[in-house]
Amino acid sequence: TTGDPYVGRIDGLADVIFESLVDTGIEESASGALPLEDGGLLVTGTTSTGAPDFESGLIAIRLGPDGMPIWTETYAGTGNITAPVEANLNGFRITSIFFTGTGGGGLFHLDIDEGGVLVPNSAMQIAGIDATDFQVLDDGSYTYGGNRTNETTFEAEGFAGRIDADGNTIWEIDFLGSALGAVTNPIAPRLLDDGGFIIGASVVPEGETQRDYYVLRTDSMGARQWEARYGGDDDESLRDVAPTPDGGFLIGGTTRSFGVEDSDLYLVK
């Protein structure tokens, strides 16, 4: 039995352009899709086919405007979580998060051309970053967010930062000592027009057991400018935060405090 990616594309009115169950004949998990100029998609993800135990390689599938596969390619490498894709001068870059058996991890990326052929010497592994979310910026640098285990309390602690394209640290912050509570599961910092960043996470206020949304605004080097939390009496889990054209922010995730179901979508502007 193999897992097959289910992909689709809609127009601005949410009308379906195409939807496709892509049967490649191998085991894979799709997690990234890049719209192409011809109306097709480049779908990327991870595959365990042909990979060592507990590891995954990367896969790319080029779909035409009708949603039908044009080519499928797999690549040796490490990819345990996700594989977003972006266009670059070589063609495309696929990036993944990986974890090792010892609890460490990092980022891995490679470049492919328009036909899916691996660009020589483009594969790079950046170890030592135990991130669970990241963003690729236009200059080739990365922002990342994740949790570490406190060696004294054995509790999860959030951290976030930025590295350059070679893996060198530009800045990194942790969330110890926040006046708003224990901050965990931060997403990768989102770049703002002024060069600063907005970071979303979850926070458990001191003396409480349920999470709220947490948002931190920093300058270009990660220095804190302000922080805030949003939520109700029950549990909220932040999934993303994005700037809006009026200079504000839109926060999204799930809530158990509001709505009618056990867990509903919760947006805060």
Short mmCIF file of C-alpha atoms in Angstrom, two decimals:
data_model
loop_
_atom_site.label_atom_id
_atom_site.label_comp_id
_atom_site.label_asym_id
_atom_site.label_seq_id
_atom_site.Cartn_x
_atom_site.Cartn_y
_atom_site.Cartn_z
CA THR A 1 0.00 0.00 0.00
CA THR A 2 1.34 3.43 -0.92
CA GLY A 3 0.30 6.91 0.13
CA ASP A 4 -0.49 9.24 -2.77
CA PRO A 5 -0.54 13.06 -2.76
CA TYR A 6 -3.91 14.72 -3.25
CA VAL A 7 -3.45 18.15 -4.83
CA GLY A 8 -5.69 20.77 -6.34
CA ARG A 9 -5.89 24.34 -7.54
CA ILE A 10 -8.70 26.89 -7.27
CA ASP A 11 -9.21 30.33 -8.76
CA GLY A 12 -9.90 33.60 -6.92
CA LEU A 13 -13.58 32.69 -6.54
CA ALA A 14 -12.74 29.28 -5.05
CA ASP A 15 -13.87 27.48 -8.21
CA VAL A 16 -11.89 24.30 -8.81
CA ILE A 17 -9.40 24.48 -11.69
CA PHE A 18 -8.26 20.92 -11.16
CA GLU A 19 -7.86 18.31 -8.45
CA SER A 20 -5.75 15.22 -8.77
CA LEU A 21 -4.78 12.11 -6.82
CA VAL A 22 -1.21 11.58 -7.99
CA ASP A 23 -0.34 7.87 -8.09
CA THR A 24 3.44 7.62 -8.33
CA GLY A 25 3.59 3.99 -7.26
CA ILE A 26 5.83 4.75 -4.25
CA GLU A 27 5.30 5.82 -0.66
CA GLU A 28 5.36 9.58 -0.23
CA SER A 29 3.89 12.49 1.71
CA ALA A 30 3.31 15.79 -0.09
CA SER A 31 3.71 19.01 1.89
CA GLY A 32 4.63 21.81 -0.53
CA ALA A 33 3.17 23.15 -3.77
CA LEU A 34 4.43 25.99 -5.96
CA PRO A 35 2.13 27.46 -8.68
CA LEU A 36 3.93 27.68 -12.02
CA GLU A 37 3.58 30.17 -14.88
CA ASP A 38 2.05 27.53 -17.18
CA GLY A 39 -0.82 26.96 -14.73
CA GLY A 40 0.62 23.76 -13.33
CA LEU A 41 2.16 22.98 -9.95
CA LEU A 42 5.44 21.72 -8.59
CA VAL A 43 4.56 19.45 -5.67
CA THR A 44 7.25 18.47 -3.18
CA GLY A 45 7.41 16.27 -0.13
CA THR A 46 9.16 13.32 1.45
CA THR A 47 9.41 9.67 0.51
CA SER A 48 10.61 6.62 2.42
CA THR A 49 11.07 4.56 -0.72
CA GLY A 50 14.71 3.55 -1.03
CA ALA A 51 15.72 5.52 2.09
CA PRO A 52 17.50 4.04 5.15
CA ASP A 53 15.47 3.08 8.22
CA PHE A 54 13.95 6.06 10.05
CA GLU A 55 14.99 8.42 7.26
CA SER A 56 13.26 9.93 4.26
CA GLY A 57 14.36 11.27 0.93
CA LEU A 58 12.76 14.11 -1.01
CA ILE A 59 10.38 13.93 -3.95
CA ALA A 60 9.26 16.45 -6.59
CA ILE A 61 6.29 16.03 -8.94
CA ARG A 62 5.70 18.41 -11.85
CA LEU A 63 2.01 18.73 -12.77
CA GLY A 64 0.67 20.31 -15.93
CA PRO A 65 -2.21 22.83 -16.11
CA ASP A 66 -4.65 19.90 -16.19
CA GLY A 67 -3.23 18.40 -12.98
CA MET A 68 -1.62 15.45 -14.77
CA PRO A 69 1.98 14.47 -13.83
CA ILE A 70 4.71 15.49 -16.30
CA TRP A 71 7.63 14.08 -14.32
CA THR A 72 8.41 12.63 -10.89
CA GLU A 73 11.90 12.65 -9.36
CA THR A 74 13.27 11.48 -6.01
CA TYR A 75 16.44 12.69 -4.33
CA ALA A 76 18.72 11.29 -1.67
CA GLY A 77 18.83 13.46 1.42
CA THR A 78 17.10 13.92 4.71
CA GLY A 79 13.55 15.09 5.14
CA ASN A 80 11.43 14.12 8.13
CA ILE A 81 8.90 16.92 8.38
CA THR A 82 8.22 19.18 5.44
CA ALA A 83 9.56 20.20 2.07
CA PRO A 84 8.42 23.61 0.85
CA VAL A 85 9.68 24.71 -2.55
CA GLU A 86 10.65 28.09 -3.98
CA ALA A 87 11.88 29.30 -7.35
CA ASN A 88 15.51 30.41 -7.65
CA LEU A 89 18.14 31.05 -10.31
CA ASN A 90 18.83 27.34 -10.75
CA GLY A 91 15.16 26.48 -11.11
CA PHE A 92 13.77 25.42 -7.73
CA ARG A 93 14.98 24.88 -4.17
CA ILE A 94 13.49 22.19 -1.93
CA THR A 95 14.09 22.55 1.80
CA SER A 96 13.27 20.15 4.63
CA ILE A 97 13.55 19.81 8.39
CA PHE A 98 15.23 16.65 9.63
CA PHE A 99 15.66 14.96 13.01
CA THR A 100 18.37 12.53 14.03
CA GLY A 101 18.12 9.49 16.28
CA THR A 102 19.95 11.38 19.04
CA GLY A 103 17.33 14.11 19.23
CA GLY A 104 19.16 16.72 17.17
CA GLY A 105 18.20 18.08 13.82
CA GLY A 106 18.59 20.82 11.28
CA LEU A 107 17.79 21.94 7.75
CA PHE A 108 18.59 20.29 4.44
CA HIS A 109 18.15 21.82 0.98
CA LEU A 110 18.93 21.08 -2.63
CA ASP A 111 18.34 22.76 -6.01
CA ILE A 112 16.79 21.22 -9.12
CA ASP A 113 16.40 22.58 -12.65
CA GLU A 114 13.14 23.00 -14.60
CA GLY A 115 13.25 19.33 -15.58
CA GLY A 116 13.79 18.03 -12.06
CA VAL A 117 17.49 17.30 -12.50
CA LEU A 118 19.59 17.81 -9.37
CA VAL A 119 21.95 20.80 -9.68
CA PRO A 120 25.52 19.61 -8.89
CA ASN A 121 26.92 20.65 -5.50
CA SER A 122 23.64 22.27 -4.46
CA ALA A 123 22.77 19.91 -1.58
CA MET A 124 23.54 21.35 1.86
CA GLN A 125 22.83 20.15 5.37
CA ILE A 126 22.75 22.64 8.25
CA ALA A 127 22.88 20.70 11.52
CA GLY A 128 22.33 21.81 15.10
CA ILE A 129 18.94 23.53 14.73
CA ASP A 130 16.12 21.58 16.39
CA ALA A 131 13.43 23.62 14.63
CA THR A 132 9.88 22.53 13.85
CA ASP A 133 9.05 25.43 11.53
CA PHE A 134 11.06 27.62 9.17
CA GLN A 135 10.78 30.23 6.44
CA VAL A 136 13.10 30.79 3.48
CA LEU A 137 13.76 34.50 2.85
CA ASP A 138 14.54 36.15 -0.50
CA ASP A 139 18.25 36.50 0.31
CA GLY A 140 18.59 32.74 0.91
CA SER A 141 18.65 33.06 4.70
CA TYR A 142 16.25 31.17 6.99
CA THR A 143 14.16 31.96 10.02
CA TYR A 144 13.19 29.13 12.35
CA GLY A 145 11.27 28.33 15.50
CA GLY A 146 10.99 25.35 17.82
CA ASN A 147 11.29 23.95 21.33
CA ARG A 148 14.18 22.74 23.45
CA THR A 149 14.02 20.71 26.65
CA ASN A 150 15.27 22.52 29.73
CA GLU A 151 18.03 20.36 31.22
CA THR A 152 16.99 21.31 34.77
CA THR A 153 13.17 21.34 34.66
CA PHE A 154 12.82 18.97 31.65
CA GLU A 155 10.08 21.28 30.33
CA ALA A 156 9.79 22.56 26.76
CA GLU A 157 11.12 26.06 26.09
CA GLY A 158 10.55 28.01 22.89
CA PHE A 159 13.26 29.58 20.76
CA ALA A 160 13.45 31.35 17.38
CA GLY A 161 16.13 32.85 15.19
CA ARG A 162 17.66 33.50 11.81
CA ILE A 163 20.64 31.95 10.00
CA ASP A 164 22.29 32.89 6.72
CA ALA A 165 22.38 30.64 3.64
CA ASP A 166 25.53 28.91 4.96
CA GLY A 167 24.04 28.12 8.36
CA ASN A 168 25.74 30.91 10.34
CA THR A 169 23.65 32.41 13.14
CA ILE A 170 22.47 35.97 12.53
CA TRP A 171 20.42 36.13 15.72
CA GLU A 172 18.55 33.84 18.10
CA ILE A 173 16.26 34.45 21.06
CA ASP A 174 14.59 32.29 23.68
CA PHE A 175 11.40 33.02 25.56
CA LEU A 176 12.57 32.48 29.12
CA GLY A 177 11.33 35.07 31.54
CA SER A 178 8.40 36.34 29.48
CA ALA A 179 6.06 38.31 31.71
CA LEU A 180 3.15 36.68 29.91
CA GLY A 181 3.99 33.09 30.88
CA ALA A 182 5.66 29.95 29.50
CA VAL A 183 6.03 30.34 25.71
CA THR A 184 6.25 27.20 23.53
CA ASN A 185 5.89 26.07 19.92
CA PRO A 186 6.93 29.33 18.24
CA ILE A 187 6.57 29.47 14.47
CA ALA A 188 9.44 30.79 12.36
CA PRO A 189 9.65 34.60 12.48
CA ARG A 190 7.78 36.25 9.59
CA LEU A 191 9.66 39.08 7.87
CA LEU A 192 7.97 42.51 7.84
CA ASP A 193 8.35 45.37 5.36
CA ASP A 194 10.49 47.41 7.76
CA GLY A 195 12.97 44.54 8.21
CA GLY A 196 11.61 43.49 11.60
CA PHE A 197 9.84 40.26 12.42
CA ILE A 198 6.59 39.01 13.93
CA ILE A 199 6.63 35.69 15.82
CA GLY A 200 3.61 33.67 16.91
CA ALA A 201 3.54 30.97 19.60
CA SER A 202 1.47 29.52 22.42
CA VAL A 203 1.72 30.76 26.01
CA VAL A 204 0.49 29.36 29.32
CA PRO A 205 0.09 32.25 31.79
CA GLU A 206 1.59 31.70 35.24
CA GLY A 207 -0.79 29.81 37.51
CA GLU A 208 -2.94 28.58 34.61
CA THR A 209 -3.01 25.36 32.57
CA GLN A 210 -4.62 26.44 29.27
CA ARG A 211 -2.80 28.05 26.34
CA ASP A 212 -3.41 31.45 24.73
CA TYR A 213 -2.11 32.94 21.49
CA TYR A 214 1.24 34.70 21.91
CA VAL A 215 2.70 37.32 19.52
CA LEU A 216 6.13 38.95 19.70
CA ARG A 217 7.32 41.89 17.56
CA THR A 218 11.09 42.30 17.10
CA ASP A 219 13.46 44.52 15.17
CA SER A 220 15.71 43.25 12.37
CA MET A 221 18.14 41.63 14.85
CA GLY A 222 15.54 39.95 17.03
CA ALA A 223 15.44 42.57 19.79
CA ARG A 224 12.03 42.57 21.49
CA GLN A 225 9.74 45.54 20.83
CA TRP A 226 6.44 44.34 22.27
CA GLU A 227 4.60 41.12 23.14
CA ALA A 228 0.92 40.30 23.63
CA ARG A 229 -1.39 37.37 24.29
CA TYR A 230 -4.97 36.69 23.17
CA GLY A 231 -7.48 34.04 24.18
CA GLY A 232 -10.32 32.97 26.40
CA ASP A 233 -10.91 30.75 29.42
CA ASP A 234 -10.12 27.50 27.62
CA ASP A 235 -7.33 26.43 25.25
CA GLU A 236 -6.11 28.24 22.10
CA SER A 237 -3.43 26.89 19.73
CA LEU A 238 -1.75 29.38 17.36
CA ARG A 239 -0.84 28.10 13.88
CA ASP A 240 0.24 31.26 12.00
CA VAL A 241 0.48 35.05 12.06
CA ALA A 242 0.68 37.32 9.04
CA PRO A 243 0.95 41.09 8.48
CA THR A 244 -2.02 42.89 6.93
CA PRO A 245 -1.88 45.86 4.48
CA ASP A 246 -3.02 48.34 7.15
CA GLY A 247 -0.01 47.60 9.35
CA GLY A 248 -1.78 45.18 11.67
CA PHE A 249 -1.61 41.41 11.95
CA LEU A 250 -3.93 38.46 11.41
CA ILE A 251 -3.49 35.56 13.85
CA GLY A 252 -4.96 32.15 13.11
CA GLY A 253 -5.31 28.84 14.91
CA THR A 254 -7.84 26.84 16.88
CA THR A 255 -9.91 27.57 19.97
CA ARG A 256 -11.85 25.71 22.62
CA SER A 257 -12.95 28.94 24.31
CA PHE A 258 -15.13 30.25 21.50
CA GLY A 259 -17.36 28.72 18.82
CA VAL A 260 -19.75 25.79 18.96
CA GLU A 261 -17.54 22.77 18.31
CA ASP A 262 -14.89 21.10 20.44
CA SER A 263 -12.19 22.89 18.44
CA ASP A 264 -12.98 25.71 16.02
CA LEU A 265 -10.98 28.00 13.76
CA TYR A 266 -10.09 31.19 15.64
CA LEU A 267 -8.92 34.37 13.89
CA VAL A 268 -7.77 37.54 15.66
CA LYS A 269 -7.09 40.83 13.83
#
